[in-house]
CSV table of C-alpha atoms and ligand atoms in Angstrom, one decimal:
chain,number,residue,atom,x,y,z
A,1,MET,CA,25.0,10.1,-23.6
A,2,LYS,CA,21.3,10.5,-22.8
A,3,THR,CA,20.1,11.1,-19.3
A,4,GLU,CA,16.7,9.7,-18.3
A,5,ILE,CA,14.5,11.2,-15.6
A,6,VAL,CA,11.7,9.2,-13.8
A,7,SER,CA,9.4,11.4,-11.8
A,8,ILE,CA,7.9,9.9,-8.6
A,9,LYS,CA,4.7,11.3,-7.3
A,10,THR,CA,3.8,10.7,-3.7
A,11,ARG,CA,0.6,11.4,-2.0
A,12,ARG,CA,1.9,14.0,0.5
A,13,GLU,CA,2.4,17.4,-0.9
A,14,ASN,CA,5.9,18.6,-1.6
A,15,SER,CA,7.3,15.1,-1.5
A,16,SER,CA,7.4,14.3,-5.2
A,17,TYR,CA,10.9,13.9,-6.6
A,18,ASP,CA,12.9,12.9,-9.7
A,19,ILE,CA,15.2,10.0,-10.2
A,20,THR,CA,17.9,11.1,-12.6
A,21,ILE,CA,19.8,8.4,-14.5
A,22,GLY,CA,22.8,8.6,-16.8
A,23,SER,CA,26.6,8.1,-17.2
A,24,GLY,CA,29.2,10.5,-15.7
A,25,LEU,CA,26.8,12.3,-13.5
A,26,TYR,CA,28.8,12.5,-10.2
A,27,ARG,CA,30.9,15.3,-11.5
A,28,SER,CA,27.8,17.5,-11.8
A,29,CYS,CA,26.1,16.3,-8.5
A,30,GLY,CA,26.2,19.8,-7.1
A,31,LYS,CA,24.2,21.1,-10.0
A,32,TRP,CA,21.7,18.3,-9.5
A,33,ALA,CA,21.5,19.0,-5.7
A,34,ALA,CA,20.7,22.6,-6.6
A,35,GLU,CA,18.0,21.5,-9.0
A,36,CYS,CA,16.6,19.4,-6.1
A,37,GLY,CA,16.1,22.6,-4.1
A,38,VAL,CA,19.3,22.7,-2.1
A,39,ASN,CA,20.7,26.2,-1.8
A,40,LYS,CA,24.4,27.3,-1.8
A,41,ASN,CA,24.4,28.1,1.9
A,42,ASP,CA,22.9,24.8,2.9
A,43,ARG,CA,25.4,22.2,4.1
A,44,VAL,CA,25.7,18.8,2.6
A,45,ALA,CA,26.3,15.9,5.1
A,46,ILE,CA,27.5,12.9,3.1
A,47,ILE,CA,27.0,9.4,4.7
A,48,SER,CA,29.0,6.6,3.0
A,49,ASN,CA,31.4,3.8,3.8
A,50,ARG,CA,35.2,3.4,3.2
A,51,THR,CA,34.8,1.1,0.1
A,52,ILE,CA,32.6,3.5,-1.8
A,53,ILE,CA,34.2,6.8,-0.7
A,54,SER,CA,37.6,5.6,-1.8
A,55,LEU,CA,36.3,5.1,-5.3
A,56,TYR,CA,34.1,8.1,-5.7
A,57,VAL,CA,35.3,10.8,-3.2
A,58,GLU,CA,37.1,12.7,-5.9
A,59,ALA,CA,34.3,13.0,-8.4
A,60,VAL,CA,31.6,13.6,-5.8
A,61,THR,CA,33.4,16.3,-3.8
A,62,ALA,CA,34.5,18.0,-7.0
A,63,GLY,CA,30.8,17.9,-8.1
A,64,PHE,CA,29.5,19.5,-4.9
A,65,ARG,CA,32.4,22.0,-4.8
A,66,ALA,CA,31.9,23.1,-8.3
A,67,ALA,CA,28.4,24.2,-7.4
A,68,GLY,CA,29.7,26.0,-4.3
A,69,PHE,CA,28.6,23.5,-1.6
A,70,LYS,CA,30.4,22.8,1.6
A,71,THR,CA,30.4,19.1,2.5
A,72,SER,CA,31.2,17.0,5.5
A,73,THR,CA,31.4,13.3,5.4
A,74,PHE,CA,30.7,10.5,7.9
A,75,LEU,CA,31.7,6.9,7.1
A,76,ILE,CA,29.9,3.9,8.6
A,77,PRO,CA,31.5,0.4,8.6
A,78,ASP,CA,30.8,-1.7,5.5
A,79,GLY,CA,28.3,-4.5,5.9
A,80,GLU,CA,24.7,-5.4,6.7
A,81,LYS,CA,25.6,-6.2,10.3
A,82,TYR,CA,26.2,-2.5,10.9
A,83,LYS,CA,22.8,-1.4,9.7
A,84,ASN,CA,21.7,-1.2,13.3
A,85,LEU,CA,20.7,1.2,16.1
A,86,SER,CA,24.3,1.7,17.3
A,87,THR,CA,25.4,2.9,13.8
A,88,LEU,CA,22.3,5.1,13.6
A,89,GLN,CA,23.2,6.7,16.9
A,90,LYS,CA,26.7,7.5,15.6
A,91,ILE,CA,25.2,9.1,12.5
A,92,LEU,CA,22.8,11.2,14.6
A,93,ASP,CA,25.8,12.2,16.9
A,94,PHE,CA,27.7,13.3,13.8
A,95,LEU,CA,24.7,15.3,12.5
A,96,GLY,CA,24.3,16.9,15.9
A,97,LYS,CA,28.0,17.7,16.3
A,98,GLU,CA,28.2,19.2,12.8
A,99,ARG,CA,25.1,21.3,13.7
A,100,ILE,CA,23.3,20.1,10.5
A,101,SER,CA,20.2,22.3,10.6
A,102,ARG,CA,16.7,22.0,9.2
A,103,THR,CA,17.7,23.6,5.9
A,104,ASP,CA,20.7,21.3,5.4
A,105,VAL,CA,20.7,18.0,3.6
A,106,VAL,CA,21.8,14.4,4.2
A,107,VAL,CA,23.3,12.7,1.1
A,108,ALA,CA,23.4,8.8,1.1
A,109,LEU,CA,26.3,7.7,-1.2
A,110,GLY,CA,26.3,3.9,-1.3
A,111,GLY,CA,24.2,0.8,-1.6
A,112,GLY,CA,21.0,-0.2,0.2
A,113,VAL,CA,22.7,-0.4,3.6
A,114,VAL,CA,23.9,3.2,3.5
A,115,GLY,CA,20.7,4.4,1.8
A,116,ASP,CA,18.4,2.8,4.4
A,117,ILE,CA,20.3,4.0,7.5
A,118,ALA,CA,21.1,7.5,6.2
A,119,GLY,CA,17.5,8.0,5.1
A,120,PHE,CA,16.3,6.9,8.5
A,121,ALA,CA,18.7,9.2,10.2
A,122,ALA,CA,17.5,12.1,8.0
A,123,SER,CA,13.9,11.3,8.8
A,124,ILE,CA,14.4,11.7,12.6
A,125,HIS,CA,17.2,14.3,12.9
A,126,LEU,CA,15.4,17.4,14.0
A,127,ARG,CA,12.1,15.5,13.1
A,128,GLY,CA,13.2,15.3,9.5
A,129,ILE,CA,15.6,17.1,7.2
A,130,ARG,CA,16.0,16.8,3.4
A,131,PHE,CA,17.6,13.7,2.1
A,132,LEU,CA,19.2,12.9,-1.3
A,133,GLN,CA,20.1,9.4,-2.5
A,134,MET,CA,23.1,8.5,-4.7
A,135,PRO,CA,22.7,4.7,-5.0
A,136,THR,CA,25.9,2.9,-6.0
A,137,THR,CA,24.7,-0.8,-6.3
A,138,LEU,CA,22.3,-2.2,-8.9
A,139,LEU,CA,20.0,-3.3,-6.1
A,140,SER,CA,19.9,0.1,-4.5
A,141,MET,CA,19.3,1.8,-7.9
A,142,ILE,CA,16.3,-0.2,-8.9
A,143,ASP,CA,14.9,-1.2,-5.6
A,144,SER,CA,15.9,0.3,-2.2
A,145,SER,CA,16.2,3.9,-3.4
A,146,VAL,CA,12.7,3.9,-4.8
A,147,GLY,CA,9.7,3.8,-2.5
A,148,GLY,CA,10.8,5.7,0.6
A,149,LYS,CA,11.3,2.8,3.0
A,150,THR,CA,14.2,3.6,5.4
A,151,GLY,CA,15.4,1.8,8.5
A,152,VAL,CA,17.7,-0.5,10.4
A,153,ASN,CA,17.7,-4.1,11.6
A,154,SER,CA,16.9,-5.1,15.1
A,155,VAL,CA,17.9,-8.1,17.2
A,156,TYR,CA,14.5,-9.6,16.3
A,157,GLY,CA,14.9,-9.3,12.5
A,158,LYS,CA,15.8,-7.3,9.4
A,159,ASN,CA,14.4,-3.8,8.8
A,160,LEU,CA,12.1,-4.0,11.8
A,161,ILE,CA,12.7,-0.4,12.9
A,162,GLY,CA,12.2,2.4,10.4
A,163,SER,CA,10.1,5.0,8.7
A,164,PHE,CA,8.6,5.9,5.3
A,165,TYR,CA,10.5,8.9,4.2
A,166,GLN,CA,10.9,10.2,0.7
A,167,PRO,CA,14.1,11.7,-0.7
A,168,ALA,CA,14.2,15.1,-2.4
A,169,GLY,CA,15.9,13.4,-5.3
A,170,VAL,CA,17.9,10.4,-6.5
A,171,LEU,CA,21.0,10.5,-8.7
A,172,ILE,CA,22.0,7.3,-10.5
A,173,ASP,CA,25.4,7.3,-12.2
A,174,THR,CA,25.6,4.2,-14.3
A,175,ASP,CA,29.4,4.3,-14.2
A,176,SER,CA,29.4,3.3,-10.5
A,177,LEU,CA,28.3,-0.2,-11.6
A,178,LYS,CA,31.7,-0.7,-13.2
A,179,THR,CA,33.4,-1.1,-9.8
A,180,LEU,CA,30.7,-3.3,-8.3
A,181,PRO,CA,31.8,-6.8,-7.4
A,182,LYS,CA,30.4,-9.5,-9.7
A,183,ARG,CA,28.3,-11.2,-7.0
A,184,GLU,CA,26.7,-7.9,-6.0
A,185,LEU,CA,25.9,-7.2,-9.7
A,186,ALA,CA,24.4,-10.7,-10.1
A,187,ALA,CA,22.3,-10.2,-6.9
A,188,GLY,CA,21.0,-6.9,-8.3
A,189,PHE,CA,20.1,-8.5,-11.6
A,190,CYS,CA,18.1,-11.2,-9.8
A,191,GLU,CA,15.9,-8.4,-8.3
A,192,ALA,CA,15.7,-6.9,-11.8
A,193,VAL,CA,14.5,-10.3,-13.1
A,194,LYS,CA,11.9,-10.3,-10.3
A,195,GLN,CA,10.6,-6.9,-11.4
A,196,GLY,CA,10.6,-8.0,-15.0
A,197,ALA,CA,8.6,-11.1,-14.2
A,198,LEU,CA,6.1,-9.0,-12.3
A,199,SER,CA,5.9,-6.2,-14.9
A,200,GLY,CA,5.6,-8.1,-18.1
A,201,GLN,CA,7.4,-9.5,-21.1
A,202,LYS,CA,8.7,-6.1,-22.2
A,203,LEU,CA,10.7,-5.4,-19.0
A,204,LEU,CA,11.8,-9.1,-18.7
A,205,ASP,CA,13.1,-9.0,-22.3
A,206,LEU,CA,14.9,-5.7,-21.7
A,207,THR,CA,16.5,-7.2,-18.6
A,208,ALA,CA,17.6,-10.3,-20.6
A,209,GLU,CA,19.0,-8.1,-23.4
A,210,VAL,CA,21.2,-6.1,-20.9
A,211,LEU,CA,22.3,-9.4,-19.4
A,212,ASP,CA,23.4,-10.4,-22.9
A,213,GLY,CA,25.5,-7.3,-23.2
A,214,SER,CA,23.2,-4.8,-24.7
A,215,PRO,CA,24.4,-1.3,-23.9
A,216,GLN,CA,21.0,0.1,-22.9
A,217,MET,CA,21.9,0.4,-19.2
A,218,THR,CA,20.3,3.9,-18.7
A,219,GLN,CA,17.1,2.9,-20.5
A,220,PHE,CA,17.0,-0.4,-18.5
A,221,LEU,CA,17.4,1.3,-15.2
A,222,ALA,CA,14.8,3.9,-16.0
A,223,ALA,CA,12.3,1.1,-17.0
A,224,GLN,CA,13.1,-0.8,-13.8
A,225,VAL,CA,12.7,2.3,-11.6
A,226,ALA,CA,9.5,3.3,-13.4
A,227,PHE,CA,8.0,-0.1,-12.6
A,228,LYS,CA,8.9,0.0,-8.9
A,229,ALA,CA,7.6,3.6,-8.8
A,230,LYS,CA,4.3,2.5,-10.3
A,231,VAL,CA,3.7,-0.1,-7.6
A,232,VAL,CA,4.8,2.0,-4.7
A,233,GLN,CA,2.8,5.0,-5.9
A,234,ALA,CA,-0.3,2.8,-6.0
A,235,ASP,CA,0.2,1.5,-2.4
A,236,GLU,CA,2.7,3.7,-0.7
A,237,ARG,CA,2.4,2.2,2.8
A,238,GLU,CA,1.9,-1.5,1.8
A,239,SER,CA,-1.7,-1.8,3.1
A,240,THR,CA,-2.0,-5.2,4.8
A,241,GLY,CA,-5.5,-5.9,3.3
A,242,ARG,CA,-4.7,-5.4,-0.4
A,243,MET,CA,-4.4,-8.5,-2.6
A,244,ASP,CA,-4.6,-7.0,-6.1
A,245,LYS,CA,-2.0,-6.8,-8.9
A,246,LEU,CA,-0.7,-3.4,-7.8
A,247,SER,CA,-0.5,-4.1,-4.1
A,248,ARG,CA,3.0,-3.4,-2.9
A,249,LYS,CA,3.0,-6.9,-1.6
A,250,ILE,CA,3.6,-8.2,-5.1
A,251,LEU,CA,7.2,-7.0,-4.8
A,252,ASN,CA,7.6,-9.9,-2.4
A,253,PHE,CA,7.6,-12.3,-5.4
A,254,GLY,CA,10.5,-14.7,-4.9
A,255,HIS,CA,11.1,-13.4,-1.4
A,256,THR,CA,9.2,-16.0,0.7
A,257,PHE,CA,11.6,-18.8,-0.2
A,258,ALA,CA,14.5,-16.3,-0.3
A,259,HIS,CA,13.9,-15.1,3.3
A,260,ALA,CA,13.6,-18.7,4.5
A,261,LEU,CA,16.9,-19.6,2.7
A,262,GLU,CA,18.6,-16.6,4.2
A,263,LYS,CA,17.4,-17.4,7.7
A,264,ALA,CA,18.2,-21.1,7.4
A,265,THR,CA,21.8,-20.2,6.5
A,266,ASP,CA,22.1,-17.5,9.2
A,267,TYR,CA,22.3,-14.7,6.6
A,268,LYS,CA,25.9,-15.6,5.9
A,269,TYR,CA,26.0,-17.9,2.9
A,270,LEU,CA,23.9,-16.1,0.2
A,271,LYS,CA,23.6,-12.5,-0.9
A,272,HIS,CA,20.0,-11.4,-0.6
A,273,GLY,CA,19.6,-11.0,-4.3
A,274,GLU,CA,21.1,-14.5,-4.9
A,275,ALA,CA,18.4,-15.9,-2.5
A,276,VAL,CA,15.8,-14.0,-4.5
A,277,GLY,CA,17.2,-15.7,-7.7
A,278,TYR,CA,16.3,-19.1,-6.1
A,279,GLY,CA,13.1,-17.6,-4.7
A,280,ILE,CA,11.9,-16.7,-8.3
A,281,LEU,CA,12.6,-20.2,-9.5
A,282,PHE,CA,10.8,-21.6,-6.4
A,283,ALA,CA,7.7,-19.4,-6.9
A,284,ALA,CA,7.7,-20.3,-10.6
A,285,ALA,CA,7.9,-24.0,-9.9
A,286,LEU,CA,5.1,-23.7,-7.3
A,287,SER,CA,3.0,-21.7,-9.8
A,288,LYS,CA,3.4,-24.5,-12.2
A,289,LYS,CA,2.5,-27.2,-9.6
A,290,LEU,CA,-0.7,-25.3,-9.0
A,291,GLU,CA,-1.3,-25.2,-12.8
A,292,LEU,CA,-1.1,-21.4,-12.9
A,293,ILE,CA,1.7,-21.2,-15.5
A,294,SER,CA,3.1,-23.4,-18.2
A,295,GLN,CA,6.5,-25.2,-18.3
A,296,ASN,CA,7.6,-22.7,-21.1
A,297,GLU,CA,7.2,-19.8,-18.7
A,298,VAL,CA,9.1,-21.7,-15.9
A,299,ASP,CA,11.9,-22.4,-18.4
A,300,LEU,CA,12.0,-18.7,-19.5
A,301,LEU,CA,12.3,-17.5,-16.0
A,302,ASP,CA,14.9,-20.2,-15.2
A,303,ASP,CA,16.9,-19.0,-18.3
A,304,VAL,CA,16.9,-15.3,-17.3
A,305,VAL,CA,17.8,-16.0,-13.7
A,306,ARG,CA,20.7,-18.2,-14.8
A,307,ARG,CA,21.9,-15.4,-17.1
A,308,ALA,CA,22.0,-13.0,-14.1
A,309,GLY,CA,25.0,-15.0,-12.7
A,310,ARG,CA,26.1,-18.2,-11.1
A,311,LEU,CA,24.1,-18.8,-7.9
A,312,PRO,CA,25.9,-20.6,-5.0
A,313,SER,CA,24.7,-24.2,-4.6
A,314,LEU,CA,22.0,-25.0,-2.1
A,315,SER,CA,23.1,-28.6,-1.7
A,316,GLY,CA,23.8,-29.4,2.0
A,317,ILE,CA,21.2,-26.9,3.4
A,318,ASP,CA,18.8,-28.8,5.7
A,319,PRO,CA,15.4,-28.6,4.1
A,320,ALA,CA,13.7,-28.9,7.5
A,321,ARG,CA,15.4,-25.7,8.6
A,322,VAL,CA,14.2,-23.9,5.5
A,323,ILE,CA,10.6,-25.1,6.0
A,324,ASP,CA,10.8,-24.1,9.7
A,325,SER,CA,12.0,-20.6,8.7
A,326,PHE,CA,8.9,-19.8,6.6
A,327,LYS,CA,7.0,-19.0,9.8
A,328,TYR,CA,9.4,-16.2,10.6
A,329,ASP,CA,8.7,-14.3,7.4
A,330,LYS,CA,8.1,-10.6,8.1
A,331,LYS,CA,5.3,-10.5,5.6
A,332,VAL,CA,3.1,-12.8,7.6
A,333,VAL,CA,-0.3,-11.1,7.9
A,334,HIS,CA,-2.8,-12.3,10.7
A,335,ASP,CA,-0.5,-15.3,11.2
A,336,SER,CA,-0.8,-16.4,7.6
A,337,LEU,CA,2.0,-16.4,5.2
A,338,GLN,CA,1.1,-15.0,1.7
A,339,TRP,CA,2.8,-16.3,-1.4
A,340,VAL,CA,3.2,-14.2,-4.5
A,341,LEU,CA,2.8,-16.5,-7.5
A,342,LEU,CA,2.4,-15.9,-11.2
A,343,LYS,CA,-0.6,-16.6,-13.5
A,344,GLY,CA,1.7,-15.7,-16.3
A,345,ILE,CA,4.6,-13.2,-17.0
A,346,GLY,CA,3.4,-9.9,-15.7
A,347,LYS,CA,0.4,-11.5,-13.9
A,348,PRO,CA,1.2,-11.8,-10.2
A,349,ILE,CA,-1.4,-13.1,-7.7
A,350,ILE,CA,-1.3,-13.3,-3.9
A,351,VAL,CA,-2.1,-16.7,-2.5
A,352,PRO,CA,-2.5,-17.4,1.2
A,353,ASN,CA,-0.3,-20.3,2.5
A,354,ASN,CA,-3.4,-22.3,3.6
A,355,GLN,CA,-4.5,-22.6,0.0
A,356,ILE,CA,-1.3,-24.3,-1.0
A,357,PRO,CA,-0.8,-28.0,-0.1
A,358,HIS,CA,2.0,-28.1,2.5
A,359,SER,CA,3.2,-31.3,0.9
A,360,GLU,CA,4.0,-29.4,-2.3
A,361,ILE,CA,6.1,-26.8,-0.5
A,362,VAL,CA,8.0,-29.6,1.4
A,363,LYS,CA,8.6,-31.5,-1.8
A,364,LEU,CA,9.9,-28.4,-3.7
A,365,THR,CA,12.1,-27.4,-0.8
A,366,LYS,CA,13.7,-30.8,-0.8
A,367,GLU,CA,14.2,-30.7,-4.6
A,368,PHE,CA,15.8,-27.2,-4.4
A,369,THR,CA,18.2,-28.1,-1.5
A,370,ALA,CA,19.3,-31.3,-3.3
A,371,LYS,CA,20.7,-29.1,-6.2
B,1,NAD,N1,14.5,0.4,1.4
B,1,NAD,C1,14.0,-0.6,0.7
B,1,NAD,O1,12.9,-0.5,0.1
B,1,NAD,C2,14.9,-1.7,0.4
B,1,NAD,C3,14.7,-2.6,-0.6
B,1,NAD,C4,15.6,-3.7,-0.9
B,1,NAD,C5,16.7,-3.8,-0.1
B,1,NAD,N2,16.9,-2.9,1.0
B,1,NAD,C6,18.1,-3.1,1.8
B,1,NAD,O2,19.2,-2.9,1.0
B,1,NAD,C7,20.3,-3.5,1.7
B,1,NAD,C8,21.2,-4.2,0.6
B,1,NAD,O3,21.7,-3.3,-0.3
B,1,NAD,P1,22.9,-3.6,-1.3
B,1,NAD,O4,22.6,-4.9,-2.0
B,1,NAD,O5,23.1,-2.4,-2.1
B,1,NAD,O6,24.1,-3.9,-0.3
B,1,NAD,P2,25.2,-3.0,0.4
B,1,NAD,O7,24.7,-1.7,0.6
B,1,NAD,O8,25.7,-3.8,1.5
B,1,NAD,O9,26.3,-3.0,-0.8
B,1,NAD,C9,26.9,-4.2,-1.2
B,1,NAD,C10,28.5,-4.1,-1.2
B,1,NAD,O10,28.9,-3.4,-2.3
B,1,NAD,C11,29.8,-2.3,-1.9
B,1,NAD,N3,29.6,-1.3,-2.9
B,1,NAD,C12,28.5,-0.5,-3.0
B,1,NAD,N4,28.6,0.2,-4.2
B,1,NAD,C13,29.8,-0.1,-4.8
B,1,NAD,C14,30.4,0.3,-6.0
B,1,NAD,N5,29.8,1.2,-6.8
B,1,NAD,N6,31.6,-0.2,-6.3
B,1,NAD,C15,32.1,-1.2,-5.4
B,1,NAD,N7,31.6,-1.6,-4.3
B,1,NAD,C16,30.4,-1.1,-4.0
B,1,NAD,C17,29.3,-2.0,-0.5
B,1,NAD,O11,30.4,-1.3,0.2
B,1,NAD,C18,29.0,-3.4,0.0
B,1,NAD,O12,30.2,-4.0,0.4
B,1,NAD,C19,19.8,-4.4,2.7
B,1,NAD,O13,20.0,-3.9,4.0
B,1,NAD,C20,18.3,-4.4,2.4
B,1,NAD,O14,17.5,-4.6,3.6
B,1,NAD,C21,16.0,-1.9,1.2
B,2,ZN,ZN1,14.8,-8.1,-2.2
């Protein structure tokens, strides 16, 4: 089966890297690590969790051993609530105790939680050691492993503590999606629909085809990764002042309503990607209300989001709590919330909240929470 490689260029020297995508790649992960510049004598510290390691320990350790690497593994508890400073401290203790040195490498084997926290640990252990990503969820493959954002949650909110830190390489084995729970897969597909809507008809169509059972998974992942890479390369650090089509902020499409939904339900009811699914529908409906897109485009997005999977019902969620939650959005700039809306498929625009009638947002929120 064909392997695809997407090269990511970053502005800092020596921090460009490849994302390698294909089927059955874990068994040759040692060879891949060597290609990423890791030497035989360098030690490999794998950070993962029990769920993932129990599925992939055999293939991954065989892959590293075959290339002559010595590995040590540290498992963090499974779940978003463990993406915090206390778990980070434990990872740093492990790296210290194992005497992981400046020439050694941290490998994140897991979803976005493992990738974010392991990447952050790698960025501060000895002021930064090499880091490789082996993302195992759809969301982490197309989103969190591309772009160099690492970090943990704080008591004040999600991802508030972290760094920009690029990996030395990313390995995506499409086979790992076969064990992913259905809801996690659907959540990842909602993020894929988001990127399709932002990128244009071609990526949206490819996403819809894969959802319909087309076997082009490697090609689909490569196209998704290439899109995210294009945006983050243009605006590596998400400059607050940028408002153009390639501002990193556009990746927030669907996320304003999603974050408010997640906050209003105490982050317990919806998977993040599921909330993004609703967020896409909300942003599309709002774009239509402002006469930016047609009903046909709203229907098209609605159709692809529905194909991603069944979203949990929002009925019973208090719309007032959702509306109140908008003001806590992390992406608020100078006290003003910024919405990412569409002028068409592939045509995002950033609209400040004060240019949108509040009554429309209230009306739509009520409509959505009545469903
Ligand atoms: N750094 C970024 O740019 C960025 C972007 C988007 C999201 N994120 C972060 O990513 C995190 C969410 O990531 P996620 O959706 O991957 O969730 P996750 O890491 O919690 O993984 C979801 C669940 O799937 C399990 N799992 C993972 N791979 C599996 C596999 N192959 N088979 C079976 N089970 C598997 C995990 O153990 C977990 O229970 C959030 O913390 C979010 O903040 C970061
Ligand atoms: Zn997201």
